[in-house]
Each structure stands twice: as structure tokens, then as C-alpha cells.
DNA sequence: CAGTCATTCAATGTATTGATTGATTAATTG
DNA sequence: CAATTAATCAATCAATACATTGAATGACTG
């Protein structure tokens, strides 16, 4: 748009793309859209962003080619466009985490304990659930929990966790999970739990991985899409 | 910074990161820095960005943790910070290219010919160079060529290519190269050459790959770092 | 075909960002 | 220690981006 003579126009294109990702609201919306097609109003509810504002951010994402739309009755459904979008998000996320860790290593020691964010494997999870050693904690928003969750999991959205700690048994290991490997909600939950003295782990698999590998036939509470 | 209550603060951090990458100048600077430690003035020359402006963009990159500095006499040398920075850039680039291709497929047919941007392998390059079938064209800026180039390559920076087409023999295949797999200069050069009727290919390896695998001992004109 | 629901558009005010200029600091040289 | 070189800072102005509001469109419903 400006000094096009300086270098190559692809830098402008990449910059436009990056700028589109340069707002927390749009990242939040993308995250939700990545889980499946959603209408605008659902997105406002999941994200807490005002309606018109949501719509405008969505349109920026659309202009940038990151999402596509389709009409269904009076609703407009947004879905991820194809292309390596999640690669970009994943790369950005891991870079941000990298920075985070570097900062934490300097100022914080509780969080930098090597096992503090350690995840628990699916096999170990199943075994220890059977032995009733652990409590499985779903920290996603109410709506997502309602739409389907792991068997035996209780739901405390991470925003309410601090107030509702009393619901968790002190003597058991708390295993938090959320949407999948990229989801940070459960990591956040761990921070809270560990700060209050719970022995907590993270189930990295999250819901999608569990679903993809029907490990047991205990019955999932999956109701609808 | 604003609605931190809506979701998780990591979204703000990622957004900040993305916004830092959301300006062509900073991407250009990063690209050059990625090739090795450089002082501010060198960067202004390579990029064509005004001095004070360059300095300010560099400081944004530094604040974002993407580059680090070290003083050497009166110069300040910038280098890439560690962490998966190039992953992010690569992911962004490939997403941008993906979009580009999709657009090209719709509006352009010259450029979408399957072999138009096809690369030539190192082995084929060496063989056909020996047989004098091809002309090797280095499309990087003069300074970079001066610092080292492939044996036998001639240098026409891509910006001057259009005016200096007369220097290229019509009867040979032109093989363009630039900085490496991610570099788009040579793709741009191909567009120009093919538009004027040359048979042209791209050597995807670029300079770094060539250097990393000393294929022949013809002697490289690599002078200094 | 009037009413309503879902979404988008248009307009406004404010805040942030970027480029430019000239002044300033830091390290080196004579 | 004055002069020079390299980089940053500070101040300004223009351009963009964002949130909010209220109006307008589009599609279904009775």
C-alpha cells in the first residue's frame, strides 16, 4: 500500500494477514470457529463480544480469507477456510508460550516446576479413573460441556473455578481438560489449582482426541452437533 | 489491555505478537536479520527504510521478543531471538501463498500453468550448467550478491530486471535463485521472464542450501560474513 | 405482507499506529 | 576533549483501527 518499491508485495500480503490475527477478539472467534461451523449469535455468546462488533471482526476474518460463510435460513454460519490456517495459529501460540516460559523462568518458580503443567496420558487417565483416584474436571464453558463431555467429568468453567473450589475433593488428583492440545483453559485452571495446593494434572488430549479414538464403550454423553 | 475478562490473556499475547508481524517493514527487517546479525545502518540500506524508522521498527521487534541486540563498538547488531520464530514466519508465508494461488487460479492463467514456477533440482542444475544450457541468475540485491553467490551466476536485482533483460541470452534457459526456499524474489523474477517469453526456471535451493552441501569444489565466491 | 429474528451497514468519537523531523545519547577517533 | 559516526529519543501530524450506536437489509413466520 505504501512503499511497494522497497521490496516485494508479498510482504504486504503477509503483513495484512498478520494484522488480521493481531486482535484478541479475532483470535477468540477463530478458535471457536475452528471447532466447527457457528452462527454469529452463537459466537457472540461464546466470546462475550458485542453483536455488531463480532460481526465486524468476522468480516475482517472473511476479507482476509481466513473464514468462509454460508447462509442457513436467517443465520449466517462461519467456518474456517481451507489452507494452513491452524498451522499459523499453532505456530503463533507456541511462540507466545515460548516467550511466556522464558519470562516465567525469570520471575516465577512455582509455575516453572517441570511437572507443574505436565499432562496425563489417556491410558493413565482411564486406569486411575477406574480406581477412583482422580476427579476429571471439564473447564470449558457450560454450553460446550452441555454439548458433550468425557464420561464422569464435572464441569466448572475456568472463570468460576476460583469461587467453586469447594466442590473439589482435596484428597484426589484433579485432572483438567478442555478443547484439545491447543486449548489453554486447562493450563490456566492448573495454575489456580496448584496455587491452592491441589495435586492437579492436565489431560492434553482434550475432548476431540478422546472422541476420535473410542477407547472404551462406557458411553459418551454426546448429544448433538 | 481491554476486555481481559472475556477470555484468556494468552489471546492478547498472541495478538500482540501477530500485530508486531503486521507490518511489511518489520517483516522485511526480520527476513534480513534471519540471514545473520546485522547493524541498523546495514538494515536501512538493505531494506530502503529510513534510518529512524528502521530503528523504531527494530525496537518494536525487540519489545516483542523477536530479536535481540548486542553492541559492537558504536554499532548495535540485531539478531533473531531464539524460539520458533521462523516457524511462524514460514506458516504465515505459506498461508499467504496459499491464498495467492487460489486467487491466481481464478483470474490468471499464465501464472497458474503447473510448471511455470517449477523448480530445478541441484543435480539438474549442475549438469545443465556444465553443458552450458542455462544461465544462472542471482536476483538478490547487489550487496548480497557481493557477499557471496553461486559460481557462474550473474546478478540482476529483481527490481532492475525489467530494464536489463537485454543482458540475458534468448536462447538459453534462465534459472533464477535468491535466498532460499522461502524467498519470493526468484518467483517474481520468473513472472517477469516468462511474460517476456523466456524459458525460465527457479532454483529453489537458493544460496543457503547450496552452501550447506558443498556439492562441487569449483570454488565459491564467498568472501565474508 | 406485517412482524420478527439474525446479521450487516453507516456514522461517530476515540485511541493507536506509523512516518518524519530534529535533538540527544553513546562510543570512537584524532 | 572536540569531532565524527551510529543509534535512539521526543515531538508532531496523518492515517488506521476499534467500539458503539442506531438504522437498514434479508429471510423466515404467522
mmCIF file of N, CA and C in Angstrom, chain A residues 2-3 6-15 17-19 21-25 27-28 31-32 46-49 63-66 82-85 87-88 91-100 102 179 184-185 188, chain B residues 2-3 6-15 17-19 21-25 27-28 31-32 46-49 63-66 82-85 87-88 91-100 102 179 184-185 188:
data_model
loop_
_atom_site.group_PDB
_atom_site.id
_atom_site.type_symbol
_atom_site.label_atom_id
_atom_site.label_comp_id
_atom_site.label_asym_id
_atom_site.label_seq_id
_atom_site.Cartn_x
_atom_site.Cartn_y
_atom_site.Cartn_z
ATOM 1 N N UNK A 2 2.044 1.163 0.613
ATOM 2 C CA UNK A 2 2.865 2.377 0.742
ATOM 3 C C UNK A 2 4.137 2.278 -0.088
ATOM 4 N N UNK A 3 5.199 1.821 0.576
ATOM 5 C CA UNK A 3 6.475 1.746 -0.130
ATOM 6 C C UNK A 3 6.608 0.422 -0.852
ATOM 7 N N UNK A 6 10.070 -0.829 -2.100
ATOM 8 C CA UNK A 6 11.156 -1.253 -1.236
ATOM 9 C C UNK A 6 11.458 -2.729 -1.416
ATOM 10 N N UNK A 7 10.417 -3.529 -1.367
ATOM 11 C CA UNK A 7 10.667 -4.955 -1.505
ATOM 12 C C UNK A 7 9.564 -5.601 -2.309
ATOM 13 N N UNK A 8 9.131 -6.702 -1.867
ATOM 14 C CA UNK A 8 8.203 -7.496 -2.645
ATOM 15 C C UNK A 8 6.804 -7.374 -2.046
ATOM 16 N N UNK A 9 5.798 -7.339 -2.919
ATOM 17 C CA UNK A 9 4.443 -7.161 -2.389
ATOM 18 C C UNK A 9 3.993 -8.280 -1.467
ATOM 19 N N UNK A 10 4.626 -9.428 -1.516
ATOM 20 C CA UNK A 10 4.136 -10.478 -0.638
ATOM 21 C C UNK A 10 4.317 -10.114 0.816
ATOM 22 N N UNK A 11 5.273 -9.255 1.079
ATOM 23 C CA UNK A 11 5.426 -8.815 2.462
ATOM 24 C C UNK A 11 4.189 -8.070 2.922
ATOM 25 N N UNK A 12 3.611 -7.298 2.026
ATOM 26 C CA UNK A 12 2.387 -6.606 2.392
ATOM 27 C C UNK A 12 1.262 -7.602 2.641
ATOM 28 N N UNK A 13 1.214 -8.615 1.808
ATOM 29 C CA UNK A 13 0.146 -9.597 1.990
ATOM 30 C C UNK A 13 0.295 -10.330 3.308
ATOM 31 N N UNK A 14 1.532 -10.715 3.607
ATOM 32 C CA UNK A 14 1.750 -11.406 4.876
ATOM 33 C C UNK A 14 1.434 -10.483 6.028
ATOM 34 N N UNK A 15 1.841 -9.224 5.896
ATOM 35 C CA UNK A 15 1.583 -8.269 6.973
ATOM 36 C C UNK A 15 0.082 -8.100 7.177
ATOM 37 N N UNK A 17 -2.188 -10.256 6.598
ATOM 38 C CA UNK A 17 -2.636 -11.464 7.289
ATOM 39 C C UNK A 17 -2.333 -11.383 8.777
ATOM 40 N N UNK A 18 -1.101 -11.036 9.083
ATOM 41 C CA UNK A 18 -0.700 -10.995 10.490
ATOM 42 C C UNK A 18 -1.527 -9.966 11.241
ATOM 43 N N UNK A 19 -1.785 -8.831 10.594
ATOM 44 C CA UNK A 19 -2.557 -7.815 11.274
ATOM 45 C C UNK A 19 -3.973 -8.308 11.559
ATOM 46 N N UNK A 21 -4.717 -11.182 12.366
ATOM 47 C CA UNK A 21 -4.625 -12.025 13.562
ATOM 48 C C UNK A 21 -4.222 -11.210 14.781
ATOM 49 N N UNK A 22 -4.043 -9.927 14.603
ATOM 50 C CA UNK A 22 -3.487 -9.101 15.661
ATOM 51 C C UNK A 22 -4.516 -8.485 16.574
ATOM 52 N N UNK A 23 -5.565 -9.204 16.856
ATOM 53 C CA UNK A 23 -6.552 -8.692 17.801
ATOM 54 C C UNK A 23 -7.168 -9.867 18.544
ATOM 55 N N UNK A 24 -7.170 -9.766 19.866
ATOM 56 C CA UNK A 24 -7.598 -10.895 20.682
ATOM 57 C C UNK A 24 -9.006 -11.362 20.307
ATOM 58 N N UNK A 25 -9.886 -10.443 20.011
ATOM 59 C CA UNK A 25 -11.245 -10.851 19.663
ATOM 60 C C UNK A 25 -11.259 -11.759 18.450
ATOM 61 N N UNK A 27 -8.905 -13.624 17.388
ATOM 62 C CA UNK A 27 -8.322 -14.919 17.727
ATOM 63 C C UNK A 27 -9.333 -15.782 18.470
ATOM 64 N N UNK A 28 -10.054 -15.155 19.376
ATOM 65 C CA UNK A 28 -11.073 -15.899 20.114
ATOM 66 C C UNK A 28 -12.119 -16.448 19.142
ATOM 67 N N UNK A 31 -10.759 -19.300 17.150
ATOM 68 C CA UNK A 31 -10.666 -20.500 17.962
ATOM 69 C C UNK A 31 -12.003 -21.238 18.007
ATOM 70 N N UNK A 32 -13.056 -20.467 18.225
ATOM 71 C CA UNK A 32 -14.360 -21.113 18.290
ATOM 72 C C UNK A 32 -14.770 -21.654 16.928
ATOM 73 N N UNK A 46 -20.506 -17.227 22.970
ATOM 74 C CA UNK A 46 -19.307 -17.927 23.394
ATOM 75 C C UNK A 46 -18.184 -16.965 23.738
ATOM 76 N N UNK A 47 -18.128 -15.868 23.005
ATOM 77 C CA UNK A 47 -16.971 -14.983 23.157
ATOM 78 C C UNK A 47 -17.237 -13.815 24.090
ATOM 79 N N UNK A 48 -18.509 -13.451 24.249
ATOM 80 C CA UNK A 48 -18.808 -12.287 25.069
ATOM 81 C C UNK A 48 -18.572 -10.966 24.367
ATOM 82 N N UNK A 49 -18.397 -11.001 23.056
ATOM 83 C CA UNK A 49 -18.166 -9.784 22.286
ATOM 84 C C UNK A 49 -19.516 -9.277 21.788
ATOM 85 N N UNK A 63 -12.637 -11.184 4.911
ATOM 86 C CA UNK A 63 -11.876 -10.443 3.902
ATOM 87 C C UNK A 63 -10.462 -10.994 3.787
ATOM 88 N N UNK A 64 -9.906 -11.381 4.918
ATOM 89 C CA UNK A 64 -8.547 -11.909 4.904
ATOM 90 C C UNK A 64 -8.505 -13.345 4.410
ATOM 91 N N UNK A 65 -9.665 -13.909 4.141
ATOM 92 C CA UNK A 65 -9.688 -15.269 3.618
ATOM 93 C C UNK A 65 -9.488 -16.340 4.667
ATOM 94 N N UNK A 66 -9.672 -15.991 5.923
ATOM 95 C CA UNK A 66 -9.452 -16.976 6.977
ATOM 96 C C UNK A 66 -10.709 -17.769 7.291
ATOM 97 N N UNK A 82 -10.150 -23.148 3.973
ATOM 98 C CA UNK A 82 -9.094 -24.153 3.922
ATOM 99 C C UNK A 82 -7.757 -23.450 3.787
ATOM 100 N N UNK A 83 -6.730 -24.240 3.831
ATOM 101 C CA UNK A 83 -5.395 -23.669 3.878
ATOM 102 C C UNK A 83 -4.815 -23.850 5.260
ATOM 103 N N UNK A 84 -3.533 -23.609 5.354
ATOM 104 C CA UNK A 84 -2.820 -23.922 6.608
ATOM 105 C C UNK A 84 -3.038 -22.871 7.682
ATOM 106 N N UNK A 85 -4.296 -22.634 8.017
ATOM 107 C CA UNK A 85 -4.593 -21.594 8.995
ATOM 108 C C UNK A 85 -4.203 -22.033 10.399
ATOM 109 N N UNK A 87 -2.011 -24.065 11.217
ATOM 110 C CA UNK A 87 -0.557 -24.054 11.374
ATOM 111 C C UNK A 87 -0.085 -22.704 11.879
ATOM 112 N N UNK A 88 -0.630 -21.660 11.269
ATOM 113 C CA UNK A 88 -0.220 -20.318 11.672
ATOM 114 C C UNK A 88 -0.594 -20.071 13.118
ATOM 115 N N UNK A 91 1.637 -22.055 15.371
ATOM 116 C CA UNK A 91 2.993 -21.511 15.432
ATOM 117 C C UNK A 91 3.024 -20.267 16.305
ATOM 118 N N UNK A 92 2.032 -19.409 16.112
ATOM 119 C CA UNK A 92 1.968 -18.208 16.941
ATOM 120 C C UNK A 92 1.821 -18.582 18.412
ATOM 121 N N UNK A 93 0.933 -19.542 18.661
ATOM 122 C CA UNK A 93 0.701 -19.923 20.042
ATOM 123 C C UNK A 93 1.964 -20.468 20.673
ATOM 124 N N UNK A 94 2.664 -21.301 19.934
ATOM 125 C CA UNK A 94 3.829 -21.906 20.571
ATOM 126 C C UNK A 94 4.922 -20.857 20.765
ATOM 127 N N UNK A 95 4.964 -19.885 19.863
ATOM 128 C CA UNK A 95 5.942 -18.823 20.077
ATOM 129 C C UNK A 95 5.576 -18.004 21.302
ATOM 130 N N UNK A 96 4.298 -17.709 21.445
ATOM 131 C CA UNK A 96 3.866 -16.952 22.615
ATOM 132 C C UNK A 96 4.155 -17.742 23.889
ATOM 133 N N UNK A 97 3.894 -19.029 23.852
ATOM 134 C CA UNK A 97 4.183 -19.854 25.025
ATOM 135 C C UNK A 97 5.660 -19.876 25.329
ATOM 136 N N UNK A 98 6.441 -19.945 24.269
ATOM 137 C CA UNK A 98 7.888 -19.929 24.455
ATOM 138 C C UNK A 98 8.313 -18.676 25.212
ATOM 139 N N UNK A 99 7.767 -17.543 24.781
ATOM 140 C CA UNK A 99 8.109 -16.297 25.451
ATOM 141 C C UNK A 99 7.642 -16.338 26.901
ATOM 142 N N UNK A 100 6.402 -16.794 27.081
ATOM 143 C CA UNK A 100 5.853 -16.897 28.426
ATOM 144 C C UNK A 100 6.762 -17.664 29.356
ATOM 145 N N UNK A 102 9.894 -18.272 29.085
ATOM 146 C CA UNK A 102 11.132 -17.567 29.359
ATOM 147 C C UNK A 102 10.915 -16.516 30.435
ATOM 148 N N UNK A 179 -10.377 -28.172 25.325
ATOM 149 C CA UNK A 179 -10.797 -28.483 23.951
ATOM 150 C C UNK A 179 -9.817 -29.330 23.183
ATOM 151 N N UNK A 184 -5.842 -23.543 26.043
ATOM 152 C CA UNK A 184 -5.089 -23.067 27.188
ATOM 153 C C UNK A 184 -5.919 -22.995 28.454
ATOM 154 N N UNK A 185 -7.203 -23.239 28.333
ATOM 155 C CA UNK A 185 -8.057 -23.126 29.512
ATOM 156 C C UNK A 185 -7.578 -24.041 30.635
ATOM 157 N N UNK A 188 -4.610 -22.867 32.451
ATOM 158 C CA UNK A 188 -4.968 -21.805 33.372
ATOM 159 C C UNK A 188 -5.584 -22.381 34.641
ATOM 160 N N UNK B 2 -7.841 -4.585 27.153
ATOM 161 C CA UNK B 2 -9.215 -4.078 27.200
ATOM 162 C C UNK B 2 -10.137 -5.058 27.916
ATOM 163 N N UNK B 3 -10.794 -5.907 27.150
ATOM 164 C CA UNK B 3 -11.734 -6.845 27.741
ATOM 165 C C UNK B 3 -11.030 -8.116 28.178
ATOM 166 N N UNK B 6 -13.052 -11.340 28.999
ATOM 167 C CA UNK B 6 -13.773 -12.138 28.022
ATOM 168 C C UNK B 6 -13.183 -13.534 27.905
ATOM 169 N N UNK B 7 -11.878 -13.602 27.753
ATOM 170 C CA UNK B 7 -11.288 -14.919 27.611
ATOM 171 C C UNK B 7 -9.956 -14.974 28.336
ATOM 172 N N UNK B 8 -9.025 -15.561 27.713
ATOM 173 C CA UNK B 8 -7.767 -15.835 28.370
ATOM 174 C C UNK B 8 -6.712 -14.830 27.922
ATOM 175 N N UNK B 9 -5.868 -14.397 28.841
ATOM 176 C CA UNK B 9 -4.890 -13.374 28.456
ATOM 177 C C UNK B 9 -3.926 -13.823 27.376
ATOM 178 N N UNK B 10 -3.805 -15.131 27.169
ATOM 179 C CA UNK B 10 -2.854 -15.530 26.133
ATOM 180 C C UNK B 10 -3.297 -15.054 24.771
ATOM 181 N N UNK B 11 -4.583 -14.848 24.615
ATOM 182 C CA UNK B 11 -5.037 -14.324 23.329
ATOM 183 C C UNK B 11 -4.484 -12.928 23.097
ATOM 184 N N UNK B 12 -4.405 -12.159 24.153
ATOM 185 C CA UNK B 12 -3.814 -10.835 24.000
ATOM 186 C C UNK B 12 -2.343 -10.940 23.646
ATOM 187 N N UNK B 13 -1.690 -11.874 24.276
ATOM 188 C CA UNK B 13 -0.261 -12.005 23.984
ATOM 189 C C UNK B 13 -0.038 -12.426 22.543
ATOM 190 N N UNK B 14 -0.839 -13.395 22.100
ATOM 191 C CA UNK B 14 -0.687 -13.831 20.716
ATOM 192 C C UNK B 14 -1.029 -12.689 19.773
ATOM 193 N N UNK B 15 -2.077 -11.951 20.111
ATOM 194 C CA UNK B 15 -2.469 -10.844 19.249
ATOM 195 C C UNK B 15 -1.355 -9.809 19.176
ATOM 196 N N UNK B 17 1.771 -10.336 19.484
ATOM 197 C CA UNK B 17 2.784 -10.911 18.607
ATOM 198 C C UNK B 17 2.401 -10.734 17.146
ATOM 199 N N UNK B 18 1.181 -11.108 16.840
ATOM 200 C CA UNK B 18 0.746 -11.043 15.443
ATOM 201 C C UNK B 18 0.791 -9.606 14.953
ATOM 202 N N UNK B 19 0.389 -8.679 15.816
ATOM 203 C CA UNK B 19 0.399 -7.290 15.386
ATOM 204 C C UNK B 19 1.822 -6.832 15.108
ATOM 205 N N UNK B 21 4.025 -8.547 13.816
ATOM 206 C CA UNK B 21 4.364 -9.051 12.479
ATOM 207 C C UNK B 21 3.491 -8.402 11.413
ATOM 208 N N UNK B 22 2.628 -7.511 11.824
ATOM 209 C CA UNK B 22 1.638 -6.977 10.896
ATOM 210 C C UNK B 22 2.072 -5.728 10.185
ATOM 211 N N UNK B 23 3.313 -5.663 9.816
ATOM 212 C CA UNK B 23 3.779 -4.512 9.049
ATOM 213 C C UNK B 23 4.900 -4.966 8.138
ATOM 214 N N UNK B 24 4.765 -4.627 6.860
ATOM 215 C CA UNK B 24 5.715 -5.124 5.872
ATOM 216 C C UNK B 24 7.154 -4.756 6.236
ATOM 217 N N UNK B 25 7.363 -3.566 6.743
ATOM 218 C CA UNK B 25 8.725 -3.169 7.089
ATOM 219 C C UNK B 25 9.337 -4.104 8.110
ATOM 220 N N UNK B 27 8.542 -7.150 8.660
ATOM 221 C CA UNK B 27 8.791 -8.460 8.050
ATOM 222 C C UNK B 27 10.068 -8.429 7.218
ATOM 223 N N UNK B 28 10.245 -7.340 6.490
ATOM 224 C CA UNK B 28 11.461 -7.217 5.686
ATOM 225 C C UNK B 28 12.684 -7.225 6.591
ATOM 226 N N UNK B 31 13.318 -10.659 7.929
ATOM 227 C CA UNK B 31 13.889 -11.518 6.891
ATOM 228 C C UNK B 31 15.400 -11.331 6.799
ATOM 229 N N UNK B 32 15.805 -10.065 6.793
ATOM 230 C CA UNK B 32 17.243 -9.821 6.677
ATOM 231 C C UNK B 32 17.980 -10.271 7.933
ATOM 232 N N UNK B 46 19.741 -2.301 3.189
ATOM 233 C CA UNK B 46 19.134 -3.482 2.569
ATOM 234 C C UNK B 46 17.644 -3.289 2.341
ATOM 235 N N UNK B 47 17.014 -2.590 3.266
ATOM 236 C CA UNK B 47 15.559 -2.521 3.211
ATOM 237 C C UNK B 47 15.047 -1.258 2.540
ATOM 238 N N UNK B 48 15.881 -0.221 2.522
ATOM 239 C CA UNK B 48 15.413 1.027 1.959
ATOM 240 C C UNK B 48 14.496 1.810 2.885
ATOM 241 N N UNK B 49 14.472 1.444 4.136
ATOM 242 C CA UNK B 49 13.636 2.138 5.110
ATOM 243 C C UNK B 49 14.478 3.218 5.789
ATOM 244 N N UNK B 63 10.949 -5.380 21.578
ATOM 245 C CA UNK B 63 9.966 -5.414 22.650
ATOM 246 C C UNK B 63 9.130 -6.690 22.581
ATOM 247 N N UNK B 64 8.837 -7.121 21.364
ATOM 248 C CA UNK B 64 8.029 -8.322 21.198
ATOM 249 C C UNK B 64 8.846 -9.588 21.423
ATOM 250 N N UNK B 65 10.142 -9.416 21.640
ATOM 251 C CA UNK B 65 10.980 -10.580 21.898
ATOM 252 C C UNK B 65 11.363 -11.362 20.661
ATOM 253 N N UNK B 66 11.241 -10.733 19.498
ATOM 254 C CA UNK B 66 11.566 -11.452 18.271
ATOM 255 C C UNK B 66 13.028 -11.308 17.888
ATOM 256 N N UNK B 82 15.855 -16.534 20.089
ATOM 257 C CA UNK B 82 15.566 -17.944 19.877
ATOM 258 C C UNK B 82 14.075 -18.180 20.065
ATOM 259 N N UNK B 83 13.675 -19.377 19.799
ATOM 260 C CA UNK B 83 12.246 -19.674 19.783
ATOM 261 C C UNK B 83 11.798 -19.894 18.358
ATOM 262 N N UNK B 84 10.594 -20.417 18.231
ATOM 263 C CA UNK B 84 10.119 -20.849 16.914
ATOM 264 C C UNK B 84 9.634 -19.682 16.061
ATOM 265 N N UNK B 85 10.500 -18.714 15.858
ATOM 266 C CA UNK B 85 10.100 -17.528 15.109
ATOM 267 C C UNK B 85 9.942 -17.839 13.632
ATOM 268 N N UNK B 87 9.279 -20.566 12.306
ATOM 269 C CA UNK B 87 8.070 -21.359 12.079
ATOM 270 C C UNK B 87 6.882 -20.451 11.811
ATOM 271 N N UNK B 88 6.763 -19.431 12.631
ATOM 272 C CA UNK B 88 5.632 -18.526 12.470
ATOM 273 C C UNK B 88 5.710 -17.845 11.111
ATOM 274 N N UNK B 91 4.889 -20.285 8.419
ATOM 275 C CA UNK B 91 3.466 -20.616 8.373
ATOM 276 C C UNK B 91 2.681 -19.475 7.756
ATOM 277 N N UNK B 92 3.001 -18.274 8.140
ATOM 278 C CA UNK B 92 2.319 -17.118 7.556
ATOM 279 C C UNK B 92 2.571 -17.051 6.061
ATOM 280 N N UNK B 93 3.828 -17.246 5.702
ATOM 281 C CA UNK B 93 4.168 -17.163 4.290
ATOM 282 C C UNK B 93 3.411 -18.203 3.487
ATOM 283 N N UNK B 94 3.353 -19.414 4.017
ATOM 284 C CA UNK B 94 2.702 -20.439 3.213
ATOM 285 C C UNK B 94 1.200 -20.197 3.157
ATOM 286 N N UNK B 95 0.665 -19.639 4.206
ATOM 287 C CA UNK B 95 -0.758 -19.301 4.148
ATOM 288 C C UNK B 95 -1.003 -18.196 3.120
ATOM 289 N N UNK B 96 -0.133 -17.215 3.118
ATOM 290 C CA UNK B 96 -0.274 -16.134 2.135
ATOM 291 C C UNK B 96 -0.134 -16.688 0.717
ATOM 292 N N UNK B 97 0.824 -17.583 0.538
ATOM 293 C CA UNK B 97 0.990 -18.180 -0.790
ATOM 294 C C UNK B 97 -0.229 -18.993 -1.179
ATOM 295 N N UNK B 98 -0.753 -19.696 -0.216
ATOM 296 C CA UNK B 98 -1.952 -20.473 -0.485
ATOM 297 C C UNK B 98 -3.061 -19.572 -1.011
ATOM 298 N N UNK B 99 -3.265 -18.466 -0.324
ATOM 299 C CA UNK B 99 -4.291 -17.530 -0.766
ATOM 300 C C UNK B 99 -3.970 -17.009 -2.156
ATOM 301 N N UNK B 100 -2.716 -16.635 -2.369
ATOM 302 C CA UNK B 100 -2.280 -16.144 -3.669
ATOM 303 C C UNK B 100 -2.641 -17.096 -4.786
ATOM 304 N N UNK B 102 -4.813 -19.433 -4.826
ATOM 305 C CA UNK B 102 -6.255 -19.533 -5.039
ATOM 306 C C UNK B 102 -6.755 -18.379 -5.873
ATOM 307 N N UNK B 179 17.312 -16.301 -1.999
ATOM 308 C CA UNK B 179 17.893 -16.579 -0.683
ATOM 309 C C UNK B 179 17.615 -17.973 -0.177
ATOM 310 N N UNK B 184 10.927 -15.135 -2.159
ATOM 311 C CA UNK B 184 9.975 -14.967 -3.251
ATOM 312 C C UNK B 184 10.537 -14.155 -4.399
ATOM 313 N N UNK B 185 11.742 -13.617 -4.216
ATOM 314 C CA UNK B 185 12.301 -12.781 -5.273
ATOM 315 C C UNK B 185 12.378 -13.546 -6.584
ATOM 316 N N UNK B 188 9.188 -13.971 -8.372
ATOM 317 C CA UNK B 188 8.820 -12.722 -9.018
ATOM 318 C C UNK B 188 9.582 -12.550 -10.325
#
